[in-house]
Coordinates of C-alpha atoms in Angstrom, one line a residue:
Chain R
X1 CA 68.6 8.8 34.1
X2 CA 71.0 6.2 35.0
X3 CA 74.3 8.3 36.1
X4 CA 75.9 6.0 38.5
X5 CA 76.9 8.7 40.4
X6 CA 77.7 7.7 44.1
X7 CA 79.7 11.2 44.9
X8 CA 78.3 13.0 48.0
X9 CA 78.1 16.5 48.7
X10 CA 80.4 15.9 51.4
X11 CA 82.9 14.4 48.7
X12 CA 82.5 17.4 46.5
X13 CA 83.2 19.7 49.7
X14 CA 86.5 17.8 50.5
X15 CA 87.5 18.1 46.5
X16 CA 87.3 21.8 46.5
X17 CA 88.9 22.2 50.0
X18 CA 92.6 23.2 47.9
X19 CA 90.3 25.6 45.7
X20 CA 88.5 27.8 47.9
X21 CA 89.0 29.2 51.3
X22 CA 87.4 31.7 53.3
X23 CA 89.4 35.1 52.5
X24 CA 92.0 35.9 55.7
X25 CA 90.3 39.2 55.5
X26 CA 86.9 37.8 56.8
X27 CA 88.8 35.1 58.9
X28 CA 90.8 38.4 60.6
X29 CA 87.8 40.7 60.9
X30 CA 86.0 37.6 62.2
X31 CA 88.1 37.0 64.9
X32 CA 89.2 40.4 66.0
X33 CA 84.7 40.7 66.2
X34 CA 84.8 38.3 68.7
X35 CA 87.7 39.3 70.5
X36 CA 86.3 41.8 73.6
X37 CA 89.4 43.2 74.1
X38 CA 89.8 44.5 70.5
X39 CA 89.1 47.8 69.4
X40 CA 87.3 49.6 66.6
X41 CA 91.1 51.2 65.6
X42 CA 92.1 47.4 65.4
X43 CA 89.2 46.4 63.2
X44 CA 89.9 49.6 60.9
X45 CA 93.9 48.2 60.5
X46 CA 93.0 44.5 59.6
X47 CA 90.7 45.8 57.2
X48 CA 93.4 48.5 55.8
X49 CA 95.5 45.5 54.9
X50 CA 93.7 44.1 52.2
X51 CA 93.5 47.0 49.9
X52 CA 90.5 46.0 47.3
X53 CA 88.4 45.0 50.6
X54 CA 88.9 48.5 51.6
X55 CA 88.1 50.1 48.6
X56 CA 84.7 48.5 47.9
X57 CA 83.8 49.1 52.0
X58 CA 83.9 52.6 51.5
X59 CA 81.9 52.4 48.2
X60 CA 79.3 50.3 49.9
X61 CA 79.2 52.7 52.6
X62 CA 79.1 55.6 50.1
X63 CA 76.5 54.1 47.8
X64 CA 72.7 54.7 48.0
X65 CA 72.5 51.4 49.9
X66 CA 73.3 53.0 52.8
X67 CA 72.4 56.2 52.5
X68 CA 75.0 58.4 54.6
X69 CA 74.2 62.1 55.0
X70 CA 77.8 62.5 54.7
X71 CA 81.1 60.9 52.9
X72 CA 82.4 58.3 54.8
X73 CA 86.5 58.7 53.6
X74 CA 88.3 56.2 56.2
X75 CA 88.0 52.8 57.1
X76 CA 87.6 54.0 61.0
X77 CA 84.5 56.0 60.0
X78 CA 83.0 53.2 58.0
X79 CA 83.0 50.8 60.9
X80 CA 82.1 53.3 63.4
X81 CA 79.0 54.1 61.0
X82 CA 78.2 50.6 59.7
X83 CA 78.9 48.9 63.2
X84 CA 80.9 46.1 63.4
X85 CA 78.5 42.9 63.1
X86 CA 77.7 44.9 59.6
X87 CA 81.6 44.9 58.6
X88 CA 81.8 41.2 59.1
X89 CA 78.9 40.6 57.1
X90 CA 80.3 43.2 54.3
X91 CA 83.8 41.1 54.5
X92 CA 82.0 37.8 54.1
X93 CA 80.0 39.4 51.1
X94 CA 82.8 40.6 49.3
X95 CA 85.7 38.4 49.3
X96 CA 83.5 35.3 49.0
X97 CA 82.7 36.0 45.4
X98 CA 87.1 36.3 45.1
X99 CA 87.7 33.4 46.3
X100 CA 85.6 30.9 44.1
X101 CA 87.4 32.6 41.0
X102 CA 89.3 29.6 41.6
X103 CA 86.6 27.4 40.8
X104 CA 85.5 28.0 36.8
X105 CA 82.4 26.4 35.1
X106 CA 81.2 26.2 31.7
X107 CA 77.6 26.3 32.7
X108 CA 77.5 30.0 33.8
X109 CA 79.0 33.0 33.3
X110 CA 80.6 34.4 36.8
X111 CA 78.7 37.7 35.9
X112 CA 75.6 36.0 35.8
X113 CA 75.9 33.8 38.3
X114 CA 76.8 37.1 40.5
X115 CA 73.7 38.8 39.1
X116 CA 71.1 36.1 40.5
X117 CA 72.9 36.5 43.8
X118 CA 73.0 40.3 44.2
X119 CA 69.5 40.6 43.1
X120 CA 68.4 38.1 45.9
X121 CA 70.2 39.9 48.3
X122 CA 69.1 43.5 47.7
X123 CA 65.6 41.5 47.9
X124 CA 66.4 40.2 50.8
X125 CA 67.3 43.4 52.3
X126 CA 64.3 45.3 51.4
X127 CA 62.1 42.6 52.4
X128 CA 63.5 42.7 55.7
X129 CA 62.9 46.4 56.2
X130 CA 59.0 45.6 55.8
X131 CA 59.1 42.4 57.8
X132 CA 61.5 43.9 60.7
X133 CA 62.7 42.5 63.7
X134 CA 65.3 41.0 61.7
X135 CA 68.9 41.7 60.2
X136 CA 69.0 43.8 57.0
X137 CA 72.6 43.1 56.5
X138 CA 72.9 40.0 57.5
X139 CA 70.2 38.5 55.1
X140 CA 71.8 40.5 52.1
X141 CA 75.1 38.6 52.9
X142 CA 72.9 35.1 53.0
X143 CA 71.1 36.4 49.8
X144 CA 74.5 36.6 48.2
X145 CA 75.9 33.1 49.3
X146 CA 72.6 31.1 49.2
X147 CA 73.6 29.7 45.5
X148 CA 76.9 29.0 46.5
X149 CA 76.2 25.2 46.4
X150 CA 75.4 25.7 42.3
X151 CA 79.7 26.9 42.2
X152 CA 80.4 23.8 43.7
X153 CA 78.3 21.1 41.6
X154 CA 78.7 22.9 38.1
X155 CA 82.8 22.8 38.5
X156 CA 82.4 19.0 39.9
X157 CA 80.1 17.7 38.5
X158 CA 79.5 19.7 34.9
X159 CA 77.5 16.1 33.3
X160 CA 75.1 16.4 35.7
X161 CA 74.6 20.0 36.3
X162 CA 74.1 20.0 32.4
X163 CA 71.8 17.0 32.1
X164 CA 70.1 18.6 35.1
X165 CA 69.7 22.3 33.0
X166 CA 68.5 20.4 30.0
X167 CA 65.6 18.5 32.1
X168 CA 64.4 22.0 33.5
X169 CA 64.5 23.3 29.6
X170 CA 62.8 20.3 28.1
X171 CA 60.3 18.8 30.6
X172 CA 56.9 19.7 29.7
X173 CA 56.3 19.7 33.4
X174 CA 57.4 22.9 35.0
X175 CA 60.1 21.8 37.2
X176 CA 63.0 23.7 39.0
X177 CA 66.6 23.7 38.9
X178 CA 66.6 22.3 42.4
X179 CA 63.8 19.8 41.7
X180 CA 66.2 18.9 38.4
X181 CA 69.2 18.6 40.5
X182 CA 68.0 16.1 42.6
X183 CA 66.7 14.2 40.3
X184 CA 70.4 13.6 38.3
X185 CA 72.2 13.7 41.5
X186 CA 70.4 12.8 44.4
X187 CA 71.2 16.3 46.0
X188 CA 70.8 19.8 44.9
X189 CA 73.0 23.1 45.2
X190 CA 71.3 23.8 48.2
X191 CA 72.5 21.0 50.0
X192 CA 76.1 21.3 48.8
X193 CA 75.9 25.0 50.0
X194 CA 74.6 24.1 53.3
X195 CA 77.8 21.3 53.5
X196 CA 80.2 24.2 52.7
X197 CA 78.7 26.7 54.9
X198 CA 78.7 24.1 57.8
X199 CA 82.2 23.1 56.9
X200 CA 83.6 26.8 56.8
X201 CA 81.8 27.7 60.5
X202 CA 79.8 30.7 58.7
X203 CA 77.2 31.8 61.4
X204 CA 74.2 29.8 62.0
X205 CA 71.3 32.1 60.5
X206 CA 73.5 32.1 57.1
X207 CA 73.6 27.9 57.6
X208 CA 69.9 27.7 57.4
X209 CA 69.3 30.2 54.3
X210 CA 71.8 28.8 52.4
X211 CA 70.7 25.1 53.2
X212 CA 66.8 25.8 52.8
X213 CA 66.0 28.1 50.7
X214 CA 63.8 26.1 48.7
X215 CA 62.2 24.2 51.5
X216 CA 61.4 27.0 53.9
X217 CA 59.3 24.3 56.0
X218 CA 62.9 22.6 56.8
X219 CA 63.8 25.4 58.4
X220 CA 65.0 24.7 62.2
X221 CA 66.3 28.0 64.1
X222 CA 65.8 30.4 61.8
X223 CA 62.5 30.3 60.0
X224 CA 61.8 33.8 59.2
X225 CA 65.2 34.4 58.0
X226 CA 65.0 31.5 55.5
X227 CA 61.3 32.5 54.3
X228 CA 62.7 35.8 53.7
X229 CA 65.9 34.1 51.4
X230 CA 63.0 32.2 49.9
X231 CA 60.8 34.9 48.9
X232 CA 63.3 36.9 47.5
X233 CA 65.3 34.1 45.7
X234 CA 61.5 33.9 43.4
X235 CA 61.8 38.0 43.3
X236 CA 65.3 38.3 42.3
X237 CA 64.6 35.8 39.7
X238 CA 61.3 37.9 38.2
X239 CA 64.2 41.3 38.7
X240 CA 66.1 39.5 36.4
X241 CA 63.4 38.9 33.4
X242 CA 62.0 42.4 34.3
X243 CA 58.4 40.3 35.0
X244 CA 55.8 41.1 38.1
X245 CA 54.2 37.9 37.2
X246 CA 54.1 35.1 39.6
X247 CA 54.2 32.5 36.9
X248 CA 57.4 33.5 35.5
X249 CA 59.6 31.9 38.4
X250 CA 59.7 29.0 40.9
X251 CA 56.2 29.3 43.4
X252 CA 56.3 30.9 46.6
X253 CA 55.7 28.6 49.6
X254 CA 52.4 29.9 51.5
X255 CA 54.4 28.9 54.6
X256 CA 57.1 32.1 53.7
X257 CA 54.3 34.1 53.3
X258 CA 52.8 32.9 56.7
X259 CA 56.0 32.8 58.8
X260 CA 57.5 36.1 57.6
X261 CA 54.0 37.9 57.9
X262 CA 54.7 39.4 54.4
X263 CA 51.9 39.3 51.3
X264 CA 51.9 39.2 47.5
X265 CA 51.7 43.5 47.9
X266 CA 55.2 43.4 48.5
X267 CA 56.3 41.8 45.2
X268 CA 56.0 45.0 42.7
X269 CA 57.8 47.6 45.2
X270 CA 60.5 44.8 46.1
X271 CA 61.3 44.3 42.4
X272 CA 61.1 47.5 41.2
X273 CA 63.3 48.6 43.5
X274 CA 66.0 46.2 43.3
X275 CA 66.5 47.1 40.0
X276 CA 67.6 50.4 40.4
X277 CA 69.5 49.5 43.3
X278 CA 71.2 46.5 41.1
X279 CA 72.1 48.9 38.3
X280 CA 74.0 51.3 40.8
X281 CA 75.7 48.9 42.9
X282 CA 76.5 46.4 40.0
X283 CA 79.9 47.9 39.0
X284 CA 81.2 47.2 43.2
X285 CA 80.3 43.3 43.2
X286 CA 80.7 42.6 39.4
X287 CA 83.2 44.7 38.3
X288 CA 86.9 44.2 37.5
Chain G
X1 CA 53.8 14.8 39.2
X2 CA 50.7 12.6 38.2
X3 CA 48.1 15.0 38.6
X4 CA 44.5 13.0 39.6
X5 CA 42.1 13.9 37.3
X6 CA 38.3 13.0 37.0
X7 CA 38.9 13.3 33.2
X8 CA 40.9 10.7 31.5
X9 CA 43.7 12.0 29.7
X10 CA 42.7 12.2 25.9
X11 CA 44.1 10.2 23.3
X12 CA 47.0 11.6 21.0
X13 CA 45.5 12.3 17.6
X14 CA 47.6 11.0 14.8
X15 CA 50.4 13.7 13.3
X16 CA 50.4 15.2 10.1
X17 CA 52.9 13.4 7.6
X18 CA 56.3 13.9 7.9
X19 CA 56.3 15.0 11.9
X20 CA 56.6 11.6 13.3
X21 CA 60.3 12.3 14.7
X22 CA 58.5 15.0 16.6
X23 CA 58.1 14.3 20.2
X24 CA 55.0 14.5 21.7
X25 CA 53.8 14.5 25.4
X26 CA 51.1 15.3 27.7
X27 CA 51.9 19.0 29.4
X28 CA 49.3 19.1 32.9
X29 CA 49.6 23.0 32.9
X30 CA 47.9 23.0 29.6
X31 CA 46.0 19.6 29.8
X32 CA 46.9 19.1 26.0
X33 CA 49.5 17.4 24.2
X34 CA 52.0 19.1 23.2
X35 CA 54.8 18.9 20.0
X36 CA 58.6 20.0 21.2
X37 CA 60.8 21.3 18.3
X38 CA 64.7 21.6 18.7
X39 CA 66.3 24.0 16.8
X40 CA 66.2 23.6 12.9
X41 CA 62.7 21.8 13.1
X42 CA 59.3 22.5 12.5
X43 CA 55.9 21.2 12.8
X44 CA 52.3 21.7 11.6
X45 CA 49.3 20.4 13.4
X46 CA 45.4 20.6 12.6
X47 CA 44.9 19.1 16.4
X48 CA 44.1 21.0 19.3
X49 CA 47.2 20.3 20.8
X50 CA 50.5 22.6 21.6
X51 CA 54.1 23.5 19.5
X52 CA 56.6 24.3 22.4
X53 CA 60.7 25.2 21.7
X54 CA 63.2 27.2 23.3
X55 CA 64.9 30.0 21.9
X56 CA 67.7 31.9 22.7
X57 CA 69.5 34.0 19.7
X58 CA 67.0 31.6 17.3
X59 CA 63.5 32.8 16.0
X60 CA 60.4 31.5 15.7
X61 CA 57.4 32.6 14.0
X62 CA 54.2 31.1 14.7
X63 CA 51.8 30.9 11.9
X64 CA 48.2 29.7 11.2
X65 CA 45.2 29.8 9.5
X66 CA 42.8 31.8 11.9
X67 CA 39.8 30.4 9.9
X68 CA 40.5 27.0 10.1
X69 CA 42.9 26.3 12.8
X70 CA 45.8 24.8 11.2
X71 CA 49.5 26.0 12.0
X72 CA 52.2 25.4 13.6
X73 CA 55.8 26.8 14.5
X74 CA 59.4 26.8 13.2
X75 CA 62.9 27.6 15.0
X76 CA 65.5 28.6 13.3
X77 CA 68.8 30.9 12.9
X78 CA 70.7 32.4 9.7
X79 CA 74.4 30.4 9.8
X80 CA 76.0 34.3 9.8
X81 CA 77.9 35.4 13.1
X82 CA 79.4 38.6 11.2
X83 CA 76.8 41.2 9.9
X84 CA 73.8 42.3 12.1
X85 CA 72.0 44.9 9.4
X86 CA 70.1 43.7 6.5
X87 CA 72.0 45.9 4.0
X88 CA 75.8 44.2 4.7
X89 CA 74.0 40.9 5.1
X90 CA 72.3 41.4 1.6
X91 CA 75.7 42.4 0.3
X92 CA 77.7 39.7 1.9
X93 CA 75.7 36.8 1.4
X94 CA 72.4 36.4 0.5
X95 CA 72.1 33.6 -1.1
X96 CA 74.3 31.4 1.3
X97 CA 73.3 33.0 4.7
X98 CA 69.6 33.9 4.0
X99 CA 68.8 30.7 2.3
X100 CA 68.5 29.1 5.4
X101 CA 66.2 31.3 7.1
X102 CA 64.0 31.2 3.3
X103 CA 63.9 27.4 3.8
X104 CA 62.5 27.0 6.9
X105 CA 59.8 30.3 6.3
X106 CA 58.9 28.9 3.3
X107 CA 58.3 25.0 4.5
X108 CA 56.2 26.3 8.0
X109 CA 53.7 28.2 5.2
X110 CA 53.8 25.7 2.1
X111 CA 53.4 23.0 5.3
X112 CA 50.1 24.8 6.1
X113 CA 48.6 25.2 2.7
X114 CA 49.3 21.8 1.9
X115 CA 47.1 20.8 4.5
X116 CA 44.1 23.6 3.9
X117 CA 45.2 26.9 4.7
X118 CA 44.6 30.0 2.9
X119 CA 47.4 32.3 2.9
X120 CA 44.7 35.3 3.3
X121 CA 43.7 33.7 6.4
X122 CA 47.3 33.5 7.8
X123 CA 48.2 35.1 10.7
X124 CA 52.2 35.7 12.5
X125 CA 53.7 35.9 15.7
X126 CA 57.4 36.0 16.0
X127 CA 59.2 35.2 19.2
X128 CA 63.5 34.6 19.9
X129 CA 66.2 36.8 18.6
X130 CA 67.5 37.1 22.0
X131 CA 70.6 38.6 22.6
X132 CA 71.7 36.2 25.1
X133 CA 75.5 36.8 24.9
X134 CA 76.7 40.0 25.5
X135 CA 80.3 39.7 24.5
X136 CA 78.9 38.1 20.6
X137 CA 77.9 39.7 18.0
X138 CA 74.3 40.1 18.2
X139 CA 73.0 37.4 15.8
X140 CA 69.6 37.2 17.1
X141 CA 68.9 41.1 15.6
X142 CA 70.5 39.8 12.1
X143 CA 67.6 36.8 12.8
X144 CA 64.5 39.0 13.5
X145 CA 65.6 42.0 10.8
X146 CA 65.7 38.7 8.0
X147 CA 62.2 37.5 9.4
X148 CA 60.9 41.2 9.4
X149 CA 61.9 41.1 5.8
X150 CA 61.1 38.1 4.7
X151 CA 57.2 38.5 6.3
X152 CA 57.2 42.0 4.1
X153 CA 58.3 41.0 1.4
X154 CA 55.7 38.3 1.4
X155 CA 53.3 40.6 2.7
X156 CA 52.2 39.0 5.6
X157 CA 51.8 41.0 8.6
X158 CA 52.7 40.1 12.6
X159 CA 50.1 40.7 15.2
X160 CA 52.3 39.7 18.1
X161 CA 55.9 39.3 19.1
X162 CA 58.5 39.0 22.0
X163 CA 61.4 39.4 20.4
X164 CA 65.3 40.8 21.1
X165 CA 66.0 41.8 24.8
X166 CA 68.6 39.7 26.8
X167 CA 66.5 36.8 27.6
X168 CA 66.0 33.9 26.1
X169 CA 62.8 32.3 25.8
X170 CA 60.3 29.3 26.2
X171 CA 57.4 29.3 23.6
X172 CA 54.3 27.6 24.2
X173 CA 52.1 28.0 21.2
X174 CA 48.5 26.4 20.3
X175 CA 47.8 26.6 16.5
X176 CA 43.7 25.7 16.8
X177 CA 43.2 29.1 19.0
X178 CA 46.4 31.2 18.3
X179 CA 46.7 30.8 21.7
X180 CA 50.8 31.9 23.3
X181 CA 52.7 31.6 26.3
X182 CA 56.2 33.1 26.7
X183 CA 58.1 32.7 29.3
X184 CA 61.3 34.8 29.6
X185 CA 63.9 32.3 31.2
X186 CA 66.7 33.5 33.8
X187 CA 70.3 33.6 32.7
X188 CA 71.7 30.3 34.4
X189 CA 69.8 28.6 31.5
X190 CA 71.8 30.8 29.0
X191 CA 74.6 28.2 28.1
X192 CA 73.1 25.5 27.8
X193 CA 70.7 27.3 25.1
X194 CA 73.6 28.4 23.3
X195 CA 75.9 25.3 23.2
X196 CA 72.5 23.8 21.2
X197 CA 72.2 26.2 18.9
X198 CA 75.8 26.3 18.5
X199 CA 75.6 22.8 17.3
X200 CA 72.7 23.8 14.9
X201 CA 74.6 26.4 13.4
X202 CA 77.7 24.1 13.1
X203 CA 75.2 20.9 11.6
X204 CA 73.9 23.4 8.9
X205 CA 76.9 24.8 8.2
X206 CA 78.5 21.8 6.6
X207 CA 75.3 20.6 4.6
X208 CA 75.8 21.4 0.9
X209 CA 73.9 23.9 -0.2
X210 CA 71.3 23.4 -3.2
X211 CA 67.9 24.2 -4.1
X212 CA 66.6 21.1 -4.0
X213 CA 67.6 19.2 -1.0
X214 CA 66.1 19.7 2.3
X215 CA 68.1 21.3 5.0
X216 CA 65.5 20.9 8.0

């Protein structure tokens, strides 16, 4: 394929740096975090400001997710029951998907898009529960962002991302979207996400996911985290076709397998169960 | 992805007449060559080799001779967007929208006979009719209630399908064996699927239609 294409995924970064920003209510929350003299009351009022935030916060917080013996009705509650480092990661989570409204694609529906991402992250969550020692939260917040870079390419680059789609749908060789990507571009999503994520300061751990999850062996600080966003990217994608069957999405690196301490077992109860928590939570990331 | 083999790669066997157009390759996962139709097409092999499409609101049924091994695979979609149910599409239009659909039924089997099938031999399997937009009307039910139709009326009777659902679909079929492999594909690819059969609807739409000429 002969695309002269000499844009970077720096380039593409720069392009979309009018479009989308980080949400103030992450950028407020984030800093008020890592502020020691700042209070849990404080944290409560920066959140109260953005209205919708708030809302979905205490639906999150109400929702089998979480699973709270009681009602959680104030913002003050929330945090003091979520904790925090959890809020931030929430804040992240849910305004992200706001803010690249601004950036519309012909490729994929936003709803879709969404649905891939969700799935991975409630994969990511549960597999994290079985692999411990690592952050539940903060892996379903990378397994909602680690597409991000696809956003990006499809509203810059919509020849290529097409031509990319069409190799993956036509080559009798069983190749994946990434593999596609760089074949028309050079780069794939993954790359471009990573650019972003660097670019927008998001915490190190969600650097890595997003930038690796398809090479888990690239991983540098964070290798467990980035197995686990690899190994649930492939489950999220079998939630989605309702299949238990290996085959039916992009192989799992024995390395993920190895470095999280995970096996194959985990891939039925992972799935199943992400399904039903999809259908419930749907409505708070997808609606409106 | 040259996979190192101790076999040498067969050579492609000659197609029947009239599927030159058809392009062919070597597929590693199945060691075989195998035939790619885009929507509208069809094609009908007595070689051990593969029929592969991708369907998203489309249908395909997959027929051969179980006896002797020849078959093959069409792809295809009525040009309605209105009417779902048999009964309004009967009333509406049956001899513009289901013509299409007869068409490419009918040239898959008559393909098969002409080259040695027996149609008591014959044996279906019907894949597509996705519904792969949720916000249209849902054009691939309209597609596999025609085919359901069309295969009782003829009386010939399916011993497999995937059909309906949200997904859309790869296909992977072998004639010689029966042989099928669907994938269901995730909805990034969704799209790109119907921007092609979007353009298949809107190629058919504007041939004339007559009796006589062929529309695929």
């Amino acid at each position: 394929m002969s695309l002269q294409n000499t844009t970077t995924p720096d380039d593409l970064i720069r392009d979309i740096s009018g479009l989308v920003t980080l949400p103030d209510v992450y950028l407020r929350i984030n800093r008020l975090i890592d502020d020691p003299k700042s209070t849990r009351a404080d944290i409560a009022r920066a959140i109260n400001q953005d209205a919708s935030f708030t809302v979905k916060l205490l639906k999150l917080a109400n929702s089998a997710v979480y699973n709270f013996p009681s009602t959680v009705d104030s913002v003050t509650k929330a945090v003091t029951i979520i904790g925090t480092a959890q809020v931030r990661n929430l804040a992240l989570s849910l305004s992200v998907a706001n803010s690249f409204a601004g950036l519309p694609n012909d490729l994929v529906s936003m709803r879709n898009f969404w649905k891939h991402s969700l799935l991975c992250a409630l994969c990511a969550r549960r597999l994290c529960k079985v692999a411990r020692r690592c952050d539940a939260d903060a892996l379903f917040t990378a397994g909602l962002l680690h597409d991000i870079g696809e956003l990006i390419i499809f509203n810059r680059l919509p020849e290529e991302a097409r031509a990319a789609l069409m190799l993956v749908l036509v080559s009798q060789e069983e190749i994946t979207v990434s593999d596609a990507e760089m074949e028309t571009m050079g780069f794939d999503h993954s790359v471009v996400g990573g650019t972003l994520a660097q670019k927008w300061n998001l915490p190190p751990m969600l650097q890595e996911c997003i930038a690796h999850h398809h090479h888990p062996s690239q991983a540098e600080k964070f290798p467990r985290e980035v197995a686990i966003i690899h190994i649930a990217n492939t489950l999220a994608q079998l939630a989605e076709v309702d299949s238990l069957e290996l085959d039916d999405a992009p192989a799992i690196d024995p390395l993920a397998w190895e470095v999280t301490g995970l096996d194959s077992e985990v891939i039925e109860e992972t799935v199943k169960s992400t399904q039903t928590e999809f259908d419930e939570i749907e409505q708070l990331f997808l609606g409106q | 992805m040259a996979l190192i083999s101790s076999q040498a790669k067969p050579t492609l066997q000659p197609c029947l007449p009239g599927f030159e157009h058809v392009r062919r390759s070597w597929n590693a996962q199945f060691e075989s060559y195998a035939a790619r139709i885009l929507p509208g097409e069809f094609y009908v092999t007595k070689n051990k080799e593969g029929v592969a499409t991708t369907l998203g609101s489309c249908i395909s049924a997959c027929i051969r001779d179980k006896v002797f091994g020849i078959g093959g695979m069409n792809h295809f979609m009525l040009p309605t967007t209105e009417v779902s149910d048999l009964a309004s599409l009967k009333a509406s239009n049956l001899s513009e929208a289901t013509r299409y659909g007869n068409y490419a039924m009918e040239h898959l089997i008559n393909e098969i006979m002409r080259n040695g099938g027996r149609r008591q031999n014959l044996e279906v399997k019907l894949f597509g009719g996705g519904r792969i937009m949720s916000n249209m009307t849902d054009v691939g039910l309209a597609n596999i209630t025609f085919v359901r139709d069309y295969l009782a009326m003829e009386n010939l009777s399916v011993v497999a399908e995937d059909v309906g659902d949200i997904f859309p679909r790869m296909i992977m079929y072998f004639p010689a064996t029966g042989m099928t492999k669907v994938k269901r594909l995730r909805s990034l690819h969704n799209n790109t699927i119907v921007d092609e059969e979007r353009r298949y609807v809107d190629s058919i739409k504007k041939q004339p239609v007559s009796g006589d000429i062929e529309l695929f």
